[in-house]
CSV table of C-alpha atoms in Angstrom, one decimal:
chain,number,residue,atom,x,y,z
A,219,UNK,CA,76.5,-24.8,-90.3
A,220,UNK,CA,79.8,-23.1,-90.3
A,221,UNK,CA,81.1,-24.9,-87.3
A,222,UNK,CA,81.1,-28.0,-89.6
A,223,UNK,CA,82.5,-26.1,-92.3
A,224,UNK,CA,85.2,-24.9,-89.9
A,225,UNK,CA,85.9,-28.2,-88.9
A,226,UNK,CA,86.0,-29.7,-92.1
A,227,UNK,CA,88.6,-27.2,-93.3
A,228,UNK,CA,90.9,-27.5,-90.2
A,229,UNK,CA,90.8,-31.8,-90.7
A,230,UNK,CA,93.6,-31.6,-93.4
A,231,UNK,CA,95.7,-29.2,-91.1
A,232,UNK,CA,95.1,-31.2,-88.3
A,233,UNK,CA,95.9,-34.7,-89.9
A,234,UNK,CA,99.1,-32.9,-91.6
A,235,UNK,CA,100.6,-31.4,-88.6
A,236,UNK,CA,100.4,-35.1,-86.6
A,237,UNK,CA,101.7,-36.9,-89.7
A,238,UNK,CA,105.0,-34.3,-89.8
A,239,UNK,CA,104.9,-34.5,-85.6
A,240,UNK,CA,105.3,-38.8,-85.6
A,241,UNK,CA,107.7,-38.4,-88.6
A,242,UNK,CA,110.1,-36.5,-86.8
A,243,UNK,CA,109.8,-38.0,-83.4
A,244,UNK,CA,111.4,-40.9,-85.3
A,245,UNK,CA,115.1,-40.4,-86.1
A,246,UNK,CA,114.9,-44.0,-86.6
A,247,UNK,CA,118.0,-44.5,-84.2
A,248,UNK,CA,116.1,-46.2,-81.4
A,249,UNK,CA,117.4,-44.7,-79.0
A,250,UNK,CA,120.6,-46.9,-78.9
A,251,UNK,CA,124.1,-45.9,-78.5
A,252,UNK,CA,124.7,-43.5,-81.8
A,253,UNK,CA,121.4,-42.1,-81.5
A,254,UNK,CA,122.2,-38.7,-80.2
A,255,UNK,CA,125.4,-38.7,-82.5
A,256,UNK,CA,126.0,-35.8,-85.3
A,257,UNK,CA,128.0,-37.7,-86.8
A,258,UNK,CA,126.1,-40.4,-87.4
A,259,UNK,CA,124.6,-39.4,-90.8
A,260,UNK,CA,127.8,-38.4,-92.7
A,261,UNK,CA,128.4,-39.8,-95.9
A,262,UNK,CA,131.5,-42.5,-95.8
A,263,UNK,CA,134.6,-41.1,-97.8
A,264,UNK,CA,137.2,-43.8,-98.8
A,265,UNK,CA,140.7,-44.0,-97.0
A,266,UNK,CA,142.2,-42.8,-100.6
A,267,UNK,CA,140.8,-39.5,-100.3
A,268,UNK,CA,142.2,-38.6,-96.8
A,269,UNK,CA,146.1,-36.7,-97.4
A,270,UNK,CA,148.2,-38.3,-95.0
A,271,UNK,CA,150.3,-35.5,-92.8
A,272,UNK,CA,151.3,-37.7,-89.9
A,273,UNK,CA,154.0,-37.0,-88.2
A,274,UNK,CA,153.9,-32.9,-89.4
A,275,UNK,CA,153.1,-30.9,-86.2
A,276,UNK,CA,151.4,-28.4,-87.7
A,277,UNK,CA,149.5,-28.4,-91.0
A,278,UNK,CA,147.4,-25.8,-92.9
A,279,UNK,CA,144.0,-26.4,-94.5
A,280,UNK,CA,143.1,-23.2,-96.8
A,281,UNK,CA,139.5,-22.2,-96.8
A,282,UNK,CA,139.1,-21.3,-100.9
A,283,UNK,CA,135.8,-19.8,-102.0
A,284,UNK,CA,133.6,-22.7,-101.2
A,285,UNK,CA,135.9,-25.5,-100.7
A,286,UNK,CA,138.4,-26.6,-97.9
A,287,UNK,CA,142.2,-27.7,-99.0
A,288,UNK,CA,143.1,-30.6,-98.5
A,289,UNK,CA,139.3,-31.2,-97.5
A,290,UNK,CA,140.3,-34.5,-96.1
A,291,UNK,CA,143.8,-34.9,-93.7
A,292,UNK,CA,145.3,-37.9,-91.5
A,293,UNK,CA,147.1,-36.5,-88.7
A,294,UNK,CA,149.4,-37.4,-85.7
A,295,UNK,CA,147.3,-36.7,-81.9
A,296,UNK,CA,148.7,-33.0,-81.1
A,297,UNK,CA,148.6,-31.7,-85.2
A,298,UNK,CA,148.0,-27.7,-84.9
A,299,UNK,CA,146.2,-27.4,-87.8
A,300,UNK,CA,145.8,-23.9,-88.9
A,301,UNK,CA,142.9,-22.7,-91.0
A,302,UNK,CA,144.1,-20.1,-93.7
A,303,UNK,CA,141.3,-17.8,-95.0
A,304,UNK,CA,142.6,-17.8,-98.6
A,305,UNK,CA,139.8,-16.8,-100.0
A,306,UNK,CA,137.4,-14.1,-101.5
A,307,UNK,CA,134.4,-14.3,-99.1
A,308,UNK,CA,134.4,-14.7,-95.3
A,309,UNK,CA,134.7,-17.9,-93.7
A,310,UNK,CA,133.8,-20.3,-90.5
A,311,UNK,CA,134.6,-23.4,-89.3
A,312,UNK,CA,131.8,-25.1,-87.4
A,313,UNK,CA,132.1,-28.7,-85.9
A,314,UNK,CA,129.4,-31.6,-87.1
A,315,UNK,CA,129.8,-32.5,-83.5
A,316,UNK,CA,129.9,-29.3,-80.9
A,317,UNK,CA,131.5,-31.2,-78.5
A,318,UNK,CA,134.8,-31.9,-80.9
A,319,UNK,CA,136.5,-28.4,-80.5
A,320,UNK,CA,135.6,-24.6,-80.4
A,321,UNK,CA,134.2,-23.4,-83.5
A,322,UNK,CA,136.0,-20.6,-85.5
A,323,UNK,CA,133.0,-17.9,-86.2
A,324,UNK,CA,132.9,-15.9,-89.6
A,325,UNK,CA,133.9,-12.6,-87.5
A,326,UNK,CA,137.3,-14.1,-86.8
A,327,UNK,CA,137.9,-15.9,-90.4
A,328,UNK,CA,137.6,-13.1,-92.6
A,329,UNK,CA,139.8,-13.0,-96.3
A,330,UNK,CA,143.4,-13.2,-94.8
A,331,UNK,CA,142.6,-14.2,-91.3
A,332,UNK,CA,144.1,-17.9,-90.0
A,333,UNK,CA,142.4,-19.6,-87.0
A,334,UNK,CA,144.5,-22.3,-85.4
A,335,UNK,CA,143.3,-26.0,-83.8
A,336,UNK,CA,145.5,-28.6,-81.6
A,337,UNK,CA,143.6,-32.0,-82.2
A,338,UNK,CA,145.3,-33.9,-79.4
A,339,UNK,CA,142.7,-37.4,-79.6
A,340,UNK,CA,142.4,-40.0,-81.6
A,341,UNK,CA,139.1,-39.8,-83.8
A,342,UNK,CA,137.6,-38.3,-86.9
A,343,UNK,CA,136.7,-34.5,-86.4
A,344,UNK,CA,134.3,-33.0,-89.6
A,345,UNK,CA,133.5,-29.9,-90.0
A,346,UNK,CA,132.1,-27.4,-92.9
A,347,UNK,CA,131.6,-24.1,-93.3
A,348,UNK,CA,127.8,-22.7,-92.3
A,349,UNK,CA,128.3,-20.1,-94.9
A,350,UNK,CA,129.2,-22.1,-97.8
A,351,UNK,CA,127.9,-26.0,-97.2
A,352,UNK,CA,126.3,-28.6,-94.9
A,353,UNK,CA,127.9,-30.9,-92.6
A,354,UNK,CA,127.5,-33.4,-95.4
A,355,UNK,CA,128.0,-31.5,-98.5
A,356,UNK,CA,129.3,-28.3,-100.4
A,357,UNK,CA,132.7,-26.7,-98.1
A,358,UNK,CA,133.0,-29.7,-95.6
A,359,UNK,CA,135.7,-31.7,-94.4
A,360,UNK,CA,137.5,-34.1,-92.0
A,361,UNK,CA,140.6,-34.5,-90.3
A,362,UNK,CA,141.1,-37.9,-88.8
A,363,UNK,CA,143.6,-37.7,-85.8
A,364,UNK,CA,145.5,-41.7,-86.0
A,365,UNK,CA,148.3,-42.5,-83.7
């Protein structure tokens, strides 16, 4: 009858959309502390490839077409760090981890605009740019406040 045809076509959607459903109900965090992080996932980049500006009070990163530089920057608590739209293409700066500090949209980091950030706390602080990577990959980076 077509009812059991109907059925028998919709089993494979059926099946599919549960298996995709339990696969990403589990972030495979537990629900422990970390679980909720953004962070969390990042790859690990070595000490060696961090610039060390401490002790600077303010310190420039230039956003180039597709890459941040220096994409990686040790800095004293209460850096300004000033984004420099050096590039070709408009720009943003987006936080892995909304919470870290107020994103600096693409309307506002055109070619030739600067944005400027205080990082006052201790802690590691990536970013990327939405237009031109991932949080993990492409125009990223990371300033890590030490002091």
């Amino acid at each position: 009858s077509s009812t059991m045809r109907t059925r028998a076509r919709l089993l494979p959607v059926v099946l599919l959309v549960a298996l995709l459903a339990a696969a990403c109900g589990d972030d495979g965090g537990g629900g422990g502390e970390g679980a909720n992080d953004p962070t969390a996932n990042l790859p690990e980049v070595a000490d060696s490839e961090f610039v060390d500006m401490t002790g600077k009070g303010e310190i420039t990163i230039e956003a180039k077409d597709n890459k941040f530089e220096p994409q990686f920057v040790t800095v004293s608590p209460g850096t300004k760090v000033t984004f420099d739209n050096k590039g070709r293409n408009p720009h943003n700066v987006i936080p892995v981890d909304k919470e870290q500090f107020e994103a600096v949209p693409t309307d506002e980091f055109q070619a030739g605009d600067v944005a400027t950030i205080a990082f006052d706390d201790v802690g590691i602080y990536p970013y990327y740019c939405s237009l031109h990577g991932t949080p993990s990959a492409g125009m990223d980076g990371r300033i890590r406040v030490e002091g």
